[in-house]
mmCIF file of C-alpha atoms in Angstrom:
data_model
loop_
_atom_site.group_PDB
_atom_site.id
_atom_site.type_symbol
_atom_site.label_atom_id
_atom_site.label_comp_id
_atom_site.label_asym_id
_atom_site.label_seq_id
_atom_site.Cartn_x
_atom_site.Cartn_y
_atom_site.Cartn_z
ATOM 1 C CA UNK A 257 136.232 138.066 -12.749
ATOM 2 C CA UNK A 258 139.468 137.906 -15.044
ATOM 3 C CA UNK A 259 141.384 141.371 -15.583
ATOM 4 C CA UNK A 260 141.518 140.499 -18.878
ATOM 5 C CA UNK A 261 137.621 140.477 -19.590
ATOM 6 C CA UNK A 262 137.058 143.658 -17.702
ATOM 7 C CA UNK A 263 139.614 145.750 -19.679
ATOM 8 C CA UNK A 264 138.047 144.404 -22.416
ATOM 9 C CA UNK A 265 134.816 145.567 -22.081
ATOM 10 C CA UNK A 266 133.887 148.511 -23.282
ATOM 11 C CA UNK A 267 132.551 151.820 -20.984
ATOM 12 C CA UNK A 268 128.761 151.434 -22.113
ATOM 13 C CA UNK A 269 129.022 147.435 -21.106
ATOM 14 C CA UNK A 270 129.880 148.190 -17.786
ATOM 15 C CA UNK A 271 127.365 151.326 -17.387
ATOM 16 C CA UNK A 272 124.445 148.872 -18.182
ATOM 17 C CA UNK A 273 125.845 146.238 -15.756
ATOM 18 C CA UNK A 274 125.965 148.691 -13.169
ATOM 19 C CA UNK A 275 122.457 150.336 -14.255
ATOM 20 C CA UNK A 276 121.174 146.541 -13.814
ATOM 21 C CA UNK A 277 122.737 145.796 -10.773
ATOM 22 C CA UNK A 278 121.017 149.261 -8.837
ATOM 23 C CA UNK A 279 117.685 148.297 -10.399
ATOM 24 C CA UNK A 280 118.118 144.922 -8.687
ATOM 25 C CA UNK A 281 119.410 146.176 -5.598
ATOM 26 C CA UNK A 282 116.293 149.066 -5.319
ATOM 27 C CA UNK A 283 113.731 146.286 -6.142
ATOM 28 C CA UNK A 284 115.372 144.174 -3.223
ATOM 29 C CA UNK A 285 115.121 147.190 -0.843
ATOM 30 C CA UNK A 286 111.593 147.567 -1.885
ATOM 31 C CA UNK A 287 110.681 144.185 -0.830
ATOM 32 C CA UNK A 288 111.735 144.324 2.421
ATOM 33 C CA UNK A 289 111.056 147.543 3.507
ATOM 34 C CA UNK A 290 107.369 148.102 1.565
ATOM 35 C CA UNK A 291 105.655 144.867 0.611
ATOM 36 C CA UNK A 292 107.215 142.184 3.210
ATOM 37 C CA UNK A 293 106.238 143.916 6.072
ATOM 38 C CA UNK A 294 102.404 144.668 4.605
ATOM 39 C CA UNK A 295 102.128 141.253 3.941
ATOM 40 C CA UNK A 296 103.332 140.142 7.790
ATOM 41 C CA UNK A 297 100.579 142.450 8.566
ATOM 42 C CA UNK A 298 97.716 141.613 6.369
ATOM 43 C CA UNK A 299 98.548 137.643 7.221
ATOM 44 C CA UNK A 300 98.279 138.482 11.014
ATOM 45 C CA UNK A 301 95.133 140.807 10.659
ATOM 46 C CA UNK A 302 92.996 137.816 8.891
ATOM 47 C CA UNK A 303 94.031 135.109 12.111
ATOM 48 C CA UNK A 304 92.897 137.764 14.412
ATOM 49 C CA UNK A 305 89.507 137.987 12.285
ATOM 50 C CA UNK A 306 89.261 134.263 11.970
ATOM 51 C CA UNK A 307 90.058 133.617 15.628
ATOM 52 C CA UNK A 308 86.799 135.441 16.874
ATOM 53 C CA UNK A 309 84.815 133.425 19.699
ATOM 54 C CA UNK A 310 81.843 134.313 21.268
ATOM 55 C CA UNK A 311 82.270 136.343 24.505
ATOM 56 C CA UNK A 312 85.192 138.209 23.087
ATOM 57 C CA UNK A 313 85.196 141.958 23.188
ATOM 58 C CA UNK A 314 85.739 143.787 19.712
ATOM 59 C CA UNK A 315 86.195 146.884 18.325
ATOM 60 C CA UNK A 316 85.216 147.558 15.090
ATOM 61 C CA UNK A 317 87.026 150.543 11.925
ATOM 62 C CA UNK A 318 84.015 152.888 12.928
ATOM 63 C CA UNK A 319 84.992 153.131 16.331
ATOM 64 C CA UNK A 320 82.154 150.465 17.878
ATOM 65 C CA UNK A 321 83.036 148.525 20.931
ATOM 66 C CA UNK A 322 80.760 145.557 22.028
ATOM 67 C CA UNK A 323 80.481 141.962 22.592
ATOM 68 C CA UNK A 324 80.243 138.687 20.088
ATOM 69 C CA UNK A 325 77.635 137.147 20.346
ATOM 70 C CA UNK A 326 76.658 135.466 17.202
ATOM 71 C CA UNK A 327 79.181 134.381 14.538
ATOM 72 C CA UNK A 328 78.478 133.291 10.887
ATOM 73 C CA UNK A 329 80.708 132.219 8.210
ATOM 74 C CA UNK A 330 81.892 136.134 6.844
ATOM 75 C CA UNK A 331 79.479 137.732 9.514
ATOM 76 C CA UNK A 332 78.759 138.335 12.891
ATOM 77 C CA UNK A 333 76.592 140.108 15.481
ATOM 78 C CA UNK A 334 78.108 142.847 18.440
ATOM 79 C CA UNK A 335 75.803 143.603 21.106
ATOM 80 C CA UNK A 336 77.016 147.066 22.422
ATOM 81 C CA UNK A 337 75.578 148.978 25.628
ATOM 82 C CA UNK A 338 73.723 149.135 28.326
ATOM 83 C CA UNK A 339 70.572 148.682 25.910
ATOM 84 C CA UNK A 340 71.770 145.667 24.518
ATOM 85 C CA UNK A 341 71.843 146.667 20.857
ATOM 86 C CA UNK A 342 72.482 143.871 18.336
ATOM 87 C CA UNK A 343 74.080 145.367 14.640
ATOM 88 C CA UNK A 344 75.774 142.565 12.371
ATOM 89 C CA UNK A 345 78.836 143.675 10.836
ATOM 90 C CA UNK A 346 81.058 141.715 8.424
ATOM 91 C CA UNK A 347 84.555 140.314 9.931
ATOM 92 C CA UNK A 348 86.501 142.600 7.887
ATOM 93 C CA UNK A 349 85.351 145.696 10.344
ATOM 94 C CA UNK A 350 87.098 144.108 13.239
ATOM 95 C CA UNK A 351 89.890 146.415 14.254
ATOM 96 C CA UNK A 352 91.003 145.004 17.909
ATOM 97 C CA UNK A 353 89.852 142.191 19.315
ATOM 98 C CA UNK A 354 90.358 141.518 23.185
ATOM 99 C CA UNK A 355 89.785 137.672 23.983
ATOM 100 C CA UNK A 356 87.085 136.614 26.859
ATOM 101 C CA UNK A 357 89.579 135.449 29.845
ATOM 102 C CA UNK A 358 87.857 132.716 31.475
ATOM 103 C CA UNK A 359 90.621 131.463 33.853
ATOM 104 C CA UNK A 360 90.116 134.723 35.645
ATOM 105 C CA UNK A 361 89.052 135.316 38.978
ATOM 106 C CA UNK A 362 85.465 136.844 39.511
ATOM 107 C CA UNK A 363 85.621 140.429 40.485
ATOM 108 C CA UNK A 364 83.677 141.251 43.306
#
């Protein structure tokens, strides 16, 4: 900027300049340390729900662990135990999913 413009601007000029330029600089921060990251989050959360297979091992927000075995459009059914319980639940309950490995070896 020219010398000349700065000295003539007046104190309350450059006071809302600099009052602008924090607000800018805060809602920049904010971004990338609060909403940015949430979003990197959120967008990897919905592949993992969307990349459910039958076979694969899930545990659910309340804590339920069990197998896939059915899988609908926004649902699908966990078969849990020994018992072989079926309960549908809705994808958004999936907390951790850990994927059926079928280029394993057989445990014997």
């Amino acid at each position: 900027m020219n010398i000349q413009f700065l000295s003539s601007m007046d104190a309350n000029t450059m006071s809302n300049i600099s009052m602008i330029a924090m607000l800018v600089i805060m809602f920049a921060v904010m971004y990338f340390l609060l909403y940015r990251p949430q979003k990197k989050q959120q967008k990897k959360d919905a592949e993992m729900r969307n990349s459910l297979e039958i076979g694969d091992e899930v545990t659910t927000i309340g804590g339920i662990v069990g197998r896939v075995i059915a899988l609908k459009e926004d649902t699908f059914v966990l078969e849990t135990g020994s018992d072989r319980t079926k309960i549908r639940f809705r994808r958004a309950a999936v907390q951790a999913v850990t994927k059926l490995d079928m280029e394993a070896p057989a445990q014997k």
